[in-house]
Amino acid sequence: MDNDFSVDLDDILATLRSHDIVIARFVTVHRRLLFDFRSTPLDPPLVAAVDPLPSIEARYRHLRELRPRLGDPPKLVTVFWPRFVASLADTPAWQAVRGRLSASGHPGAVESADAALAGLVDLERAAQREAILGGRAFRTIWSASPSPR
């Protein structure tokens, strides 16, 4: 069951269509989805799962390392997706991403983005399994067996 938070799809769509760099934050995984729609004949657009960083300056440094020929973008925009990562794939927002990538003329850009999203979906599912079965990030509050008081 997904969170019952409303998503302003029109706002997210407008952001994805009008900005070169968009970072999507999710509620269930700590990693972000970085959309860098800038491209050159040598540099395809980039969609990648990235770790959160402590500051905007750190994100700019990270982008310079990832895309040294492209320089600093004028602006970075972050959107919050308050639902499961997998639900993004079934929205007009993801279709807008795929459309921009297709229009770039770089074969493989769409498949690369789909793979990045699939990787985050896998992380999300692993976290769900850990929450249910117990794992590093989770601990049981109540025991299934009674304990003496």
XYZ file of N, CA and C in Angstrom:
447
model
N 0.847 -1.178 0.000
C 0.000 0.000 0.000
C 0.884 1.230 0.000
N 0.569 2.176 -0.849
C 1.360 3.385 -0.972
C 0.840 4.454 -0.024
N 1.686 5.428 0.263
C 1.274 6.541 1.117
C 0.113 7.284 0.473
N -0.741 7.823 1.298
C -1.906 8.532 0.788
C -1.638 10.037 0.733
N -0.451 10.416 0.288
C -0.123 11.825 0.132
C -0.435 12.232 -1.294
N -1.017 13.397 -1.432
C -1.274 13.869 -2.783
C 0.028 14.355 -3.398
N 0.152 14.127 -4.660
C 1.331 14.542 -5.413
C 0.856 15.564 -6.422
N 1.502 16.717 -6.444
C 1.156 17.730 -7.434
C 1.893 17.389 -8.730
N 1.276 16.485 -9.499
C 1.916 16.019 -10.732
C 2.155 17.142 -11.723
N 1.249 18.101 -11.777
C 1.435 19.213 -12.703
C 2.701 19.999 -12.366
N 2.930 20.207 -11.084
C 4.120 20.928 -10.648
C 5.388 20.122 -10.945
N 5.345 18.832 -10.656
C 6.506 17.976 -10.928
C 6.770 17.904 -12.425
N 5.718 17.776 -13.219
C 5.870 17.759 -14.676
C 6.500 19.049 -15.181
N 6.006 20.170 -14.699
C 6.568 21.460 -15.122
C 8.039 21.558 -14.755
N 8.393 21.076 -13.581
C 9.790 21.099 -13.142
C 10.651 20.230 -14.047
N 10.200 19.013 -14.326
C 10.973 18.096 -15.163
C 11.110 18.596 -16.592
N 10.126 19.327 -17.063
C 10.169 19.832 -18.435
C 11.000 21.106 -18.591
N 11.166 21.858 -17.507
C 11.772 23.183 -17.648
C 13.138 23.356 -17.001
N 13.633 22.384 -16.277
C 14.928 22.520 -15.615
C 15.910 21.475 -16.130
N 17.162 21.854 -16.189
C 18.197 20.942 -16.661
C 18.602 19.919 -15.611
N 18.620 20.330 -14.340
C 19.023 19.433 -13.263
C 17.882 19.339 -12.251
N 17.398 18.120 -12.048
C 16.344 17.871 -11.070
C 16.790 16.684 -10.221
N 16.608 16.812 -8.923
C 16.940 15.730 -8.006
C 15.651 15.305 -7.313
N 15.332 14.030 -7.430
C 14.123 13.494 -6.804
C 14.492 12.812 -5.493
N 13.780 13.202 -4.437
C 13.941 12.588 -3.114
C 12.751 11.675 -2.884
N 13.023 10.562 -2.202
C 11.980 9.572 -1.943
C 11.831 9.357 -0.447
N 10.689 8.843 -0.058
C 10.415 8.624 1.357
C 10.978 7.287 1.838
N 11.121 6.326 0.960
C 11.475 4.974 1.387
C 12.939 4.604 1.187
N 13.682 5.356 0.401
C 15.110 5.086 0.187
C 15.885 6.378 0.386
N 17.094 6.262 0.900
C 17.873 7.469 1.156
C 18.539 8.004 -0.113
N 18.728 7.165 -1.105
C 19.364 7.618 -2.341
C 18.417 8.527 -3.110
N 18.994 9.365 -3.934
C 18.232 10.304 -4.762
C 18.314 9.860 -6.218
N 17.412 10.356 -7.026
C 17.479 10.134 -8.463
C 17.837 11.464 -9.100
N 19.014 11.510 -9.693
C 19.531 12.727 -10.319
C 19.187 12.706 -11.801
N 18.504 13.748 -12.242
C 18.196 13.931 -13.654
C 19.050 15.096 -14.148
N 19.968 14.821 -15.054
C 20.753 15.879 -15.697
C 20.453 15.774 -17.184
N 19.565 16.649 -17.644
C 19.104 16.593 -19.026
C 20.055 17.272 -20.001
N 21.133 17.890 -19.490
C 22.087 18.541 -20.384
C 22.798 17.473 -21.210
N 23.109 17.826 -22.455
C 23.849 16.878 -23.282
C 24.638 17.625 -24.347
N 25.640 16.946 -24.839
C 26.442 17.405 -25.974
C 26.573 16.193 -26.893
N 27.185 16.361 -28.055
C 27.389 15.166 -28.891
C 28.196 14.068 -28.180
N 29.065 14.458 -27.248
C 29.878 13.481 -26.519
C 29.271 13.051 -25.186
N 28.409 13.869 -24.621
C 27.858 13.626 -23.288
C 26.349 13.436 -23.362
N 25.886 12.202 -23.149
C 24.437 11.997 -23.140
C 23.825 12.553 -21.858
N 22.515 12.733 -21.842
C 21.860 13.094 -20.580
C 22.115 11.989 -19.566
N 21.992 12.342 -18.309
C 22.299 11.393 -17.243
C 21.124 11.294 -16.284
N 20.722 10.075 -15.985
C 19.798 9.797 -14.897
C 20.485 8.732 -14.060
N 20.742 9.063 -12.791
C 21.512 8.148 -11.941
C 21.044 8.231 -10.505
N 21.127 7.111 -9.818
C 20.888 7.081 -8.378
C 22.148 7.600 -7.700
N 21.978 8.581 -6.827
C 23.117 9.192 -6.148
C 22.836 9.280 -4.653
N 23.904 9.345 -3.888
C 23.761 9.496 -2.441
C 23.381 10.928 -2.087
N 22.686 11.109 -0.977
C 22.425 12.476 -0.512
C 23.749 13.118 -0.118
N 23.821 14.408 -0.263
C 25.031 15.154 0.088
C 24.679 16.221 1.120
N 25.678 16.676 1.887
C 25.381 17.584 3.002
C 25.046 19.022 2.595
N 25.340 19.399 1.358
C 25.087 20.798 0.979
C 24.931 20.926 -0.532
N 24.412 22.055 -0.945
C 24.276 22.341 -2.373
C 25.651 22.480 -3.022
N 26.606 23.028 -2.268
C 27.972 23.154 -2.790
C 28.556 21.780 -3.081
N 28.288 20.816 -2.196
C 28.775 19.452 -2.410
C 28.127 18.841 -3.651
N 26.852 19.142 -3.874
C 26.174 18.617 -5.073
C 26.785 19.214 -6.334
N 27.097 20.526 -6.315
C 27.746 21.141 -7.476
C 29.110 20.488 -7.735
N 29.884 20.228 -6.669
C 31.177 19.547 -6.829
C 30.983 18.158 -7.431
N 29.974 17.458 -6.928
C 29.677 16.125 -7.433
C 29.328 16.168 -8.920
N 28.521 17.144 -9.320
C 28.167 17.277 -10.738
C 29.396 17.583 -11.592
N 30.298 18.424 -11.068
C 31.541 18.716 -11.811
C 32.370 17.454 -12.012
N 32.381 16.571 -10.997
C 33.119 15.313 -11.119
C 32.439 14.365 -12.110
N 31.116 14.285 -12.047
C 30.369 13.409 -12.947
C 30.394 13.887 -14.393
N 30.312 15.204 -14.579
C 30.131 15.782 -15.915
C 31.094 16.949 -16.124
N 32.390 16.684 -16.138
C 33.373 17.777 -16.148
C 33.310 18.685 -17.372
N 32.874 18.187 -18.510
C 32.827 19.023 -19.717
C 31.624 19.957 -19.761
N 30.656 19.748 -18.874
C 29.418 20.514 -18.974
C 29.387 21.762 -18.097
N 30.278 21.887 -17.162
C 30.288 23.069 -16.299
C 29.145 23.051 -15.297
N 29.066 24.131 -14.546
C 28.021 24.245 -13.521
C 26.689 24.636 -14.146
N 25.624 23.979 -13.750
C 24.300 24.412 -14.206
C 23.906 25.680 -13.458
N 23.026 26.475 -14.037
C 22.622 27.699 -13.349
C 21.778 27.431 -12.109
N 21.140 26.260 -12.053
C 20.196 26.003 -10.973
C 20.023 24.500 -10.779
N 19.848 24.100 -9.525
C 19.470 22.731 -9.176
C 18.101 22.788 -8.530
N 17.228 21.868 -8.898
C 15.881 21.841 -8.340
C 15.640 20.455 -7.747
N 15.028 20.426 -6.572
C 14.701 19.170 -5.913
C 13.190 19.013 -5.845
N 12.727 17.795 -6.131
C 11.319 17.462 -5.956
C 11.232 16.304 -4.978
N 10.148 16.254 -4.248
C 9.927 15.176 -3.282
C 8.832 14.270 -3.810
N 9.105 12.959 -3.856
C 8.120 11.969 -4.276
C 7.703 11.192 -3.028
N 6.536 11.503 -2.449
C 6.147 10.907 -1.169
C 5.490 9.532 -1.280
N 5.724 8.857 -2.352
C 5.153 7.529 -2.568
C 6.266 6.532 -2.819
N 5.888 5.280 -3.042
C 6.887 4.280 -3.362
C 7.605 4.653 -4.651
N 8.874 4.326 -4.714
C 9.683 4.626 -5.897
C 9.047 4.002 -7.132
N 8.617 2.762 -7.009
C 8.060 2.045 -8.160
C 6.862 2.761 -8.772
N 6.125 3.517 -7.974
C 4.936 4.195 -8.498
C 5.291 5.307 -9.480
N 6.497 5.808 -9.418
C 6.913 6.880 -10.335
C 6.859 6.418 -11.788
N 7.196 5.159 -12.028
C 7.270 4.636 -13.395
C 5.933 4.676 -14.126
N 4.841 4.688 -13.389
C 3.509 4.644 -13.997
C 2.862 6.023 -14.117
N 3.652 7.063 -14.070
C 3.089 8.417 -14.082
C 3.493 9.192 -15.331
N 2.759 10.248 -15.621
C 3.168 11.135 -16.710
C 4.535 11.778 -16.452
N 4.929 11.884 -15.189
C 6.240 12.469 -14.878
C 7.356 11.609 -15.476
N 7.261 10.297 -15.300
C 8.297 9.421 -15.858
C 8.249 9.432 -17.388
N 7.050 9.530 -17.941
C 6.949 9.626 -19.399
C 7.592 10.918 -19.910
N 7.474 12.003 -19.138
C 8.134 13.264 -19.518
C 9.648 13.107 -19.485
N 10.155 12.401 -18.470
C 11.596 12.135 -18.393
C 12.037 11.351 -19.620
N 11.328 10.278 -19.920
C 11.686 9.445 -21.061
C 11.597 10.232 -22.366
N 10.612 11.118 -22.460
C 10.478 11.945 -23.660
C 11.657 12.890 -23.855
N 12.077 13.545 -22.776
C 13.241 14.441 -22.872
C 14.494 13.674 -23.244
N 14.652 12.490 -22.677
C 15.830 11.685 -22.976
C 15.808 11.220 -24.431
N 14.663 10.803 -24.922
C 14.536 10.381 -26.320
C 14.859 11.526 -27.268
N 14.377 12.722 -26.923
C 14.593 13.892 -27.784
C 16.059 14.314 -27.839
N 16.868 13.838 -26.898
C 18.281 14.229 -26.873
C 19.066 13.618 -28.022
N 18.534 12.546 -28.617
C 19.235 11.906 -29.723
C 20.339 10.949 -29.298
N 20.395 10.639 -28.024
C 21.411 9.703 -27.531
C 20.785 8.332 -27.321
N 21.140 7.375 -28.179
C 20.596 6.027 -27.986
C 21.049 5.483 -26.632
N 20.162 4.821 -25.972
C 20.498 4.228 -24.690
C 20.180 5.093 -23.493
N 19.865 6.367 -23.691
C 19.591 7.254 -22.556
C 18.333 6.816 -21.800
N 17.314 6.415 -22.532
C 16.067 5.989 -21.891
C 16.293 4.693 -21.110
N 16.995 3.756 -21.722
C 17.263 2.478 -21.055
C 18.106 2.685 -19.808
N 19.049 3.599 -19.874
C 19.892 3.906 -18.715
C 19.051 4.488 -17.575
N 18.114 5.359 -17.909
C 17.230 5.939 -16.892
C 16.334 4.872 -16.284
N 15.787 4.007 -17.123
C 14.948 2.924 -16.616
C 15.737 2.028 -15.663
N 17.007 1.779 -15.986
C 17.856 0.955 -15.126
C 18.126 1.645 -13.791
N 18.338 2.961 -13.815
C 18.569 3.703 -12.572
C 17.331 3.636 -11.676
N 16.169 3.808 -12.267
C 14.928 3.713 -11.492
C 14.741 2.291 -10.955
N 15.019 1.302 -11.766
C 14.888 -0.092 -11.327
C 15.826 -0.384 -10.157
N 17.018 0.202 -10.178
C 17.949 0.019 -9.066
C 17.391 0.574 -7.765
N 16.731 1.731 -7.836
C 16.116 2.296 -6.631
C 14.922 1.464 -6.174
N 14.178 0.920 -7.118
C 13.064 0.039 -6.766
C 13.596 -1.188 -6.031
N 14.709 -1.731 -6.503
C 15.325 -2.881 -5.824
C 15.749 -2.516 -4.400
N 16.335 -1.325 -4.221
C 16.714 -0.874 -2.871
C 15.487 -0.758 -1.969
N 14.432 -0.225 -2.523
C 13.199 -0.061 -1.766
C 12.641 -1.417 -1.341
N 12.635 -2.367 -2.247
C 12.124 -3.703 -1.921
C 12.991 -4.390 -0.876
N 14.296 -4.196 -0.961
C 15.196 -4.768 0.049
C 14.906 -4.161 1.424
N 14.653 -2.858 1.464
C 14.323 -2.202 2.739
C 12.999 -2.726 3.284
N 12.039 -2.958 2.411
C 10.760 -3.509 2.852
C 10.934 -4.915 3.426
N 11.765 -5.730 2.763
C 12.036 -7.080 3.276
C 12.686 -7.003 4.656
N 13.657 -6.093 4.818
C 14.316 -5.940 6.117
C 13.333 -5.497 7.188
N 12.411 -4.620 6.831
C 11.424 -4.146 7.807
C 10.520 -5.285 8.270
N 10.196 -6.182 7.353
C 9.304 -7.285 7.686
C 10.052 -8.406 8.403
N 11.207 -8.756 7.884
C 11.936 -9.913 8.405
C 12.970 -9.562 9.465
N 13.228 -8.307 9.613
C 14.270 -7.867 10.539
C 15.581 -7.728 9.789
N 16.293 -6.693 10.104
C 17.556 -6.453 9.424
C 18.337 -5.380 10.132
N 19.432 -4.989 9.532
C 20.344 -4.019 10.130
C 19.656 -2.732 10.595
N 18.807 -2.190 9.767
C 18.227 -0.883 10.069
C 16.964 -0.963 10.921
N 16.522 -2.171 11.254
C 15.262 -2.323 11.960
C 15.450 -3.221 13.173
N 14.684 -2.935 14.215
C 14.682 -3.828 15.366
C 13.243 -3.979 15.843
N 12.971 -5.081 16.464
C 11.635 -5.397 16.944
C 11.367 -4.661 18.252
N 10.219 -4.028 18.333
C 9.833 -3.339 19.554
C 9.186 -4.316 20.515
N 8.313 -5.194 19.979
C 7.623 -6.170 20.790
C 8.016 -7.552 20.327
N 8.270 -8.394 21.264
C 8.642 -9.768 20.955
C 7.383 -10.568 20.649
N 7.504 -11.561 19.795
C 6.388 -12.432 19.485
C 6.123 -13.401 20.636
N 7.117 -13.661 21.446
C 6.923 -14.562 22.573
C 6.884 -13.749 23.860
N 6.012 -14.144 24.760
C 5.922 -13.383 26.017
C 7.212 -13.555 26.838
N 7.575 -12.488 27.491
C 8.764 -12.561 28.347
C 8.344 -12.186 29.764
N 9.014 -12.745 30.736
C 8.653 -12.425 32.130
C 8.949 -10.960 32.431
N 8.128 -10.400 33.291
C 8.309 -8.992 33.668
C 9.105 -8.873 34.903
